């Protein structure tokens, strides 16, 4: 890879050669003028090299910063994946509990999911599942009450902490 300074050096050398060639043809050009041209080009080359070193430092700094940012991005992506996996696992556990037919456990599991992941991917579905389970429990309870299958303890639990209007 040819650097900027190599391009500048080639250009400056070509300019010096051109200048010297032109001076050789013109006998009125003095040695002092030749030295002035060479000094000027040498100064420009030194400035170009300094600028090139500065650019190289900037490029290296940018590479280091890019590597650091990529490492941070990778770490953040891993953390996001872990959180997403934990959320998905919690929701899957609640679904499995519901599938198993344990309404009390599934209500607790969906409620725990909603508490742990209030901004989660499955919040709406979790709320809908809670509502569906509550409706099933209410229907079963209503059928048992109508059939006279409710025990005194169940009545006590159902009516505890309720007002007469409730």
PDB file of C-alpha atoms in Angstrom:
ATOM      1  CA  UNK A   1       0.000   0.000   0.000  1.00  0.00           C
ATOM      2  CA  UNK A   2       1.478   3.326  -1.035  1.00  0.00           C
ATOM      3  CA  UNK A   3       1.115   6.013   1.617  1.00  0.00           C
ATOM      4  CA  UNK A   4       0.377   9.667   1.112  1.00  0.00           C
ATOM      5  CA  UNK A   5       3.967  10.601   1.921  1.00  0.00           C
ATOM      6  CA  UNK A   6       5.290   8.247  -0.756  1.00  0.00           C
ATOM      7  CA  UNK A   7       3.008   9.901  -3.310  1.00  0.00           C
ATOM      8  CA  UNK A   8       4.142  13.338  -2.145  1.00  0.00           C
ATOM      9  CA  UNK A   9       7.787  12.287  -2.204  1.00  0.00           C
ATOM     10  CA  UNK A  10       7.460  11.027  -5.761  1.00  0.00           C
ATOM     11  CA  UNK A  11       5.710  14.246  -6.780  1.00  0.00           C
ATOM     12  CA  UNK A  12       8.290  16.440  -5.072  1.00  0.00           C
ATOM     13  CA  UNK A  13      11.212  14.497  -6.557  1.00  0.00           C
ATOM     14  CA  UNK A  14       9.658  14.813  -9.993  1.00  0.00           C
ATOM     15  CA  UNK A  15       9.249  18.549  -9.421  1.00  0.00           C
ATOM     16  CA  UNK A  16      12.892  18.896  -8.292  1.00  0.00           C
ATOM     17  CA  UNK A  17      14.113  16.931 -11.304  1.00  0.00           C
ATOM     18  CA  UNK A  18      11.960  19.074 -13.569  1.00  0.00           C
ATOM     19  CA  UNK A  19      13.220  22.247 -11.924  1.00  0.00           C
ATOM     20  CA  UNK A  20      16.852  21.153 -12.120  1.00  0.00           C
ATOM     21  CA  UNK A  21      16.440  20.125 -15.732  1.00  0.00           C
ATOM     22  CA  UNK A  22      14.901  23.462 -16.546  1.00  0.00           C
ATOM     23  CA  UNK A  23      17.648  25.270 -14.637  1.00  0.00           C
ATOM     24  CA  UNK A  24      20.369  23.414 -16.507  1.00  0.00           C
ATOM     25  CA  UNK A  25      19.001  24.812 -19.750  1.00  0.00           C
ATOM     26  CA  UNK A  26      18.972  28.343 -18.347  1.00  0.00           C
ATOM     27  CA  UNK A  27      22.513  29.457 -17.406  1.00  0.00           C
ATOM     28  CA  UNK A  28      21.225  32.536 -15.596  1.00  0.00           C
ATOM     29  CA  UNK A  29      19.777  30.414 -12.768  1.00  0.00           C
ATOM     30  CA  UNK A  30      22.215  30.447  -9.883  1.00  0.00           C
ATOM     31  CA  UNK A  31      23.168  27.730  -7.450  1.00  0.00           C
ATOM     32  CA  UNK A  32      21.397  29.681  -4.692  1.00  0.00           C
ATOM     33  CA  UNK A  33      18.127  29.420  -6.576  1.00  0.00           C
ATOM     34  CA  UNK A  34      18.642  25.677  -6.955  1.00  0.00           C
ATOM     35  CA  UNK A  35      19.290  25.368  -3.246  1.00  0.00           C
ATOM     36  CA  UNK A  36      16.199  27.491  -2.538  1.00  0.00           C
ATOM     37  CA  UNK A  37      14.035  25.156  -4.638  1.00  0.00           C
ATOM     38  CA  UNK A  38      15.492  22.069  -2.970  1.00  0.00           C
ATOM     39  CA  UNK A  39      15.048  23.597   0.494  1.00  0.00           C
ATOM     40  CA  UNK A  40      11.457  24.525  -0.330  1.00  0.00           C
ATOM     41  CA  UNK A  41      10.648  21.021  -1.554  1.00  0.00           C
ATOM     42  CA  UNK A  42      12.413  19.446   1.426  1.00  0.00           C
ATOM     43  CA  UNK A  43      10.353  21.641   3.764  1.00  0.00           C
ATOM     44  CA  UNK A  44       7.139  20.623   1.970  1.00  0.00           C
ATOM     45  CA  UNK A  45       8.132  16.972   2.173  1.00  0.00           C
ATOM     46  CA  UNK A  46       8.765  17.264   5.920  1.00  0.00           C
ATOM     47  CA  UNK A  47       5.381  18.947   6.361  1.00  0.00           C
ATOM     48  CA  UNK A  48       3.743  16.193   4.299  1.00  0.00           C
ATOM     49  CA  UNK A  49       5.449  13.526   6.404  1.00  0.00           C
ATOM     50  CA  UNK A  50       4.298  15.209   9.623  1.00  0.00           C
ATOM     51  CA  UNK A  51       0.774  15.444   8.252  1.00  0.00           C
ATOM     52  CA  UNK A  52       0.935  11.803   7.167  1.00  0.00           C
ATOM     53  CA  UNK A  53       2.079  10.743  10.650  1.00  0.00           C
ATOM     54  CA  UNK A  54      -0.800  12.717  12.139  1.00  0.00           C
ATOM     55  CA  UNK A  55      -3.218  11.028   9.751  1.00  0.00           C
ATOM     56  CA  UNK A  56      -1.765   7.603  10.592  1.00  0.00           C
ATOM     57  CA  UNK A  57      -2.239   8.351  14.301  1.00  0.00           C
ATOM     58  CA  UNK A  58      -5.843   9.386  13.625  1.00  0.00           C
ATOM     59  CA  UNK A  59      -6.425   6.215  11.594  1.00  0.00           C
ATOM     60  CA  UNK A  60      -4.965   4.076  14.390  1.00  0.00           C
ATOM     61  CA  UNK A  61      -7.109   5.892  16.965  1.00  0.00           C
ATOM     62  CA  UNK A  62     -10.189   5.296  14.812  1.00  0.00           C
ATOM     63  CA  UNK A  63      -9.302   1.611  14.436  1.00  0.00           C
ATOM     64  CA  UNK A  64      -8.891   1.280  18.207  1.00  0.00           C
ATOM     65  CA  UNK A  65     -12.177   3.085  18.819  1.00  0.00           C
ATOM     66  CA  UNK A  66     -13.909   0.892  16.242  1.00  0.00           C
ATOM     67  CA  UNK A  67     -12.573  -2.260  17.891  1.00  0.00           C
ATOM     68  CA  UNK A  68     -13.703  -1.000  21.303  1.00  0.00           C
ATOM     69  CA  UNK A  69     -17.168  -0.123  19.967  1.00  0.00           C
ATOM     70  CA  UNK A  70     -17.489  -3.515  18.269  1.00  0.00           C
ATOM     71  CA  UNK A  71     -16.563  -5.253  21.538  1.00  0.00           C
ATOM     72  CA  UNK A  72     -19.153  -3.185  23.430  1.00  0.00           C
ATOM     73  CA  UNK A  73     -21.760  -3.952  20.772  1.00  0.00           C
ATOM     74  CA  UNK A  74     -21.009  -7.670  21.017  1.00  0.00           C
ATOM     75  CA  UNK A  75     -21.331  -7.580  24.811  1.00  0.00           C
ATOM     76  CA  UNK A  76     -24.596  -5.632  24.582  1.00  0.00           C
ATOM     77  CA  UNK A  77     -25.937  -8.091  21.999  1.00  0.00           C
ATOM     78  CA  UNK A  78     -25.069 -11.011  24.295  1.00  0.00           C
ATOM     79  CA  UNK A  79     -26.825  -9.332  27.240  1.00  0.00           C
ATOM     80  CA  UNK A  80     -29.881  -8.622  25.094  1.00  0.00           C
ATOM     81  CA  UNK A  81     -29.974 -12.253  23.968  1.00  0.00           C
ATOM     82  CA  UNK A  82     -29.765 -13.424  27.593  1.00  0.00           C
ATOM     83  CA  UNK A  83     -32.604 -11.104  28.611  1.00  0.00           C
ATOM     84  CA  UNK A  84     -34.719 -12.141  25.644  1.00  0.00           C
ATOM     85  CA  UNK A  85     -34.055 -15.804  26.398  1.00  0.00           C
ATOM     86  CA  UNK A  86     -34.977 -15.303  30.071  1.00  0.00           C
ATOM     87  CA  UNK A  87     -38.208 -13.563  29.062  1.00  0.00           C
ATOM     88  CA  UNK A  88     -39.097 -16.272  26.553  1.00  0.00           C
ATOM     89  CA  UNK A  89     -38.338 -18.979  29.126  1.00  0.00           C
ATOM     90  CA  UNK A  90     -40.561 -17.303  31.743  1.00  0.00           C
ATOM     91  CA  UNK A  91     -43.442 -17.004  29.284  1.00  0.00           C
ATOM     92  CA  UNK A  92     -42.987 -20.597  28.105  1.00  0.00           C
ATOM     93  CA  UNK A  93     -43.079 -21.785  31.721  1.00  0.00           C
ATOM     94  CA  UNK A  94     -46.370 -19.935  32.244  1.00  0.00           C
ATOM     95  CA  UNK A  95     -47.792 -21.466  29.056  1.00  0.00           C
ATOM     96  CA  UNK A  96     -46.714 -24.954  30.129  1.00  0.00           C
ATOM     97  CA  UNK A  97     -48.329 -24.458  33.527  1.00  0.00           C
ATOM     98  CA  UNK A  98     -51.568 -23.428  31.837  1.00  0.00           C
ATOM     99  CA  UNK A  99     -51.385 -26.404  29.472  1.00  0.00           C
ATOM    100  CA  UNK A 100     -50.942 -28.700  32.467  1.00  0.00           C
ATOM    101  CA  UNK A 101     -54.329 -27.452  33.715  1.00  0.00           C
ATOM    102  CA  UNK A 102     -53.235 -25.893  37.007  1.00  0.00           C
ATOM    103  CA  UNK A 103     -55.123 -22.597  36.871  1.00  0.00           C
ATOM    104  CA  UNK A 104     -53.783 -21.236  40.174  1.00  0.00           C
ATOM    105  CA  UNK A 105     -50.189 -21.991  39.164  1.00  0.00           C
ATOM    106  CA  UNK A 106     -50.676 -20.555  35.682  1.00  0.00           C
ATOM    107  CA  UNK A 107     -52.172 -17.331  37.125  1.00  0.00           C
ATOM    108  CA  UNK A 108     -49.131 -17.023  39.401  1.00  0.00           C
ATOM    109  CA  UNK A 109     -46.750 -17.785  36.510  1.00  0.00           C
ATOM    110  CA  UNK A 110     -48.342 -15.260  34.117  1.00  0.00           C
ATOM    111  CA  UNK A 111     -48.493 -12.643  36.890  1.00  0.00           C
ATOM    112  CA  UNK A 112     -44.825 -13.263  37.694  1.00  0.00           C
ATOM    113  CA  UNK A 113     -43.970 -12.926  33.996  1.00  0.00           C
ATOM    114  CA  UNK A 114     -45.822  -9.582  33.798  1.00  0.00           C
ATOM    115  CA  UNK A 115     -44.126  -8.333  36.972  1.00  0.00           C
ATOM    116  CA  UNK A 116     -40.664  -9.347  35.774  1.00  0.00           C
ATOM    117  CA  UNK A 117     -41.110  -8.197  32.164  1.00  0.00           C
ATOM    118  CA  UNK A 118     -43.596  -5.276  32.133  1.00  0.00           C
ATOM    119  CA  UNK A 119     -42.289  -4.177  28.712  1.00  0.00           C
ATOM    120  CA  UNK A 120     -41.850  -7.722  27.413  1.00  0.00           C
ATOM    121  CA  UNK A 121     -42.662  -9.109  24.018  1.00  0.00           C
ATOM    122  CA  UNK A 122     -45.586 -11.197  25.292  1.00  0.00           C
ATOM    123  CA  UNK A 123     -47.293  -8.726  27.664  1.00  0.00           C
ATOM    124  CA  UNK A 124     -50.529  -8.505  25.679  1.00  0.00           C
ATOM    125  CA  UNK A 125     -50.724 -12.264  25.280  1.00  0.00           C
ATOM    126  CA  UNK A 126     -49.953 -12.712  28.989  1.00  0.00           C
ATOM    127  CA  UNK A 127     -52.781 -10.340  29.943  1.00  0.00           C
ATOM    128  CA  UNK A 128     -55.138 -12.207  27.607  1.00  0.00           C
ATOM    129  CA  UNK A 129     -54.110 -15.570  29.105  1.00  0.00           C
ATOM    130  CA  UNK A 130     -54.696 -14.276  32.651  1.00  0.00           C
ATOM    131  CA  UNK A 131     -58.151 -13.058  31.657  1.00  0.00           C
ATOM    132  CA  UNK A 132     -58.976 -16.404  29.999  1.00  0.00           C
ATOM    133  CA  UNK A 133     -57.832 -18.380  33.059  1.00  0.00           C
ATOM    134  CA  UNK A 134     -59.822 -16.111  35.389  1.00  0.00           C
ATOM    135  CA  UNK A 135     -62.917 -16.617  33.226  1.00  0.00           C
ATOM    136  CA  UNK A 136     -62.445 -20.405  33.339  1.00  0.00           C
ATOM    137  CA  UNK A 137     -62.086 -20.312  37.115  1.00  0.00           C
ATOM    138  CA  UNK A 138     -65.176 -18.105  37.417  1.00  0.00           C
ATOM    139  CA  UNK A 139     -67.237 -20.435  35.178  1.00  0.00           C
ATOM    140  CA  UNK A 140     -66.151 -23.506  37.123  1.00  0.00           C
ATOM    141  CA  UNK A 141     -66.915 -21.774  40.404  1.00  0.00           C
ATOM    142  CA  UNK A 142     -70.349 -20.700  39.162  1.00  0.00           C
ATOM    143  CA  UNK A 143     -71.159 -24.265  38.060  1.00  0.00           C
ATOM    144  CA  UNK A 144     -70.082 -25.668  41.435  1.00  0.00           C
ATOM    145  CA  UNK A 145     -72.133 -23.077  43.308  1.00  0.00           C
ATOM    146  CA  UNK A 146     -75.193 -23.834  41.147  1.00  0.00           C
ATOM    147  CA  UNK A 147     -74.715 -27.565  41.764  1.00  0.00           C
ATOM    148  CA  UNK A 148     -74.407 -27.003  45.524  1.00  0.00           C
ATOM    149  CA  UNK A 149     -70.854 -28.364  45.595  1.00  0.00           C
ATOM    150  CA  UNK A 150     -69.269 -25.418  47.384  1.00  0.00           C
ATOM    151  CA  UNK A 151     -67.912 -26.169  50.870  1.00  0.00           C
ATOM    152  CA  UNK A 152     -68.116 -23.832  53.838  1.00  0.00           C
ATOM    153  CA  UNK A 153     -64.349 -23.137  53.609  1.00  0.00           C
ATOM    154  CA  UNK A 154     -64.652 -22.278  49.900  1.00  0.00           C
ATOM    155  CA  UNK A 155     -67.528 -19.875  50.690  1.00  0.00           C
ATOM    156  CA  UNK A 156     -65.422 -18.371  53.448  1.00  0.00           C
ATOM    157  CA  UNK A 157     -62.421 -17.920  51.097  1.00  0.00           C
ATOM    158  CA  UNK A 158     -64.633 -16.487  48.358  1.00  0.00           C
ATOM    159  CA  UNK A 159     -66.366 -13.972  50.610  1.00  0.00           C
ATOM    160  CA  UNK A 160     -63.378 -13.003  52.776  1.00  0.00           C
ATOM    161  CA  UNK A 161     -62.614  -9.281  52.779  1.00  0.00           C
ATOM    162  CA  UNK A 162     -65.620  -8.471  50.589  1.00  0.00           C
ATOM    163  CA  UNK A 163     -68.366  -5.954  51.320  1.00  0.00           C
ATOM    164  CA  UNK A 164     -72.034  -6.836  51.142  1.00  0.00           C
ATOM    165  CA  UNK A 165     -72.355  -5.093  47.755  1.00  0.00           C
ATOM    166  CA  UNK A 166     -69.410  -7.042  46.351  1.00  0.00           C
TER     167      UNK A 166
END
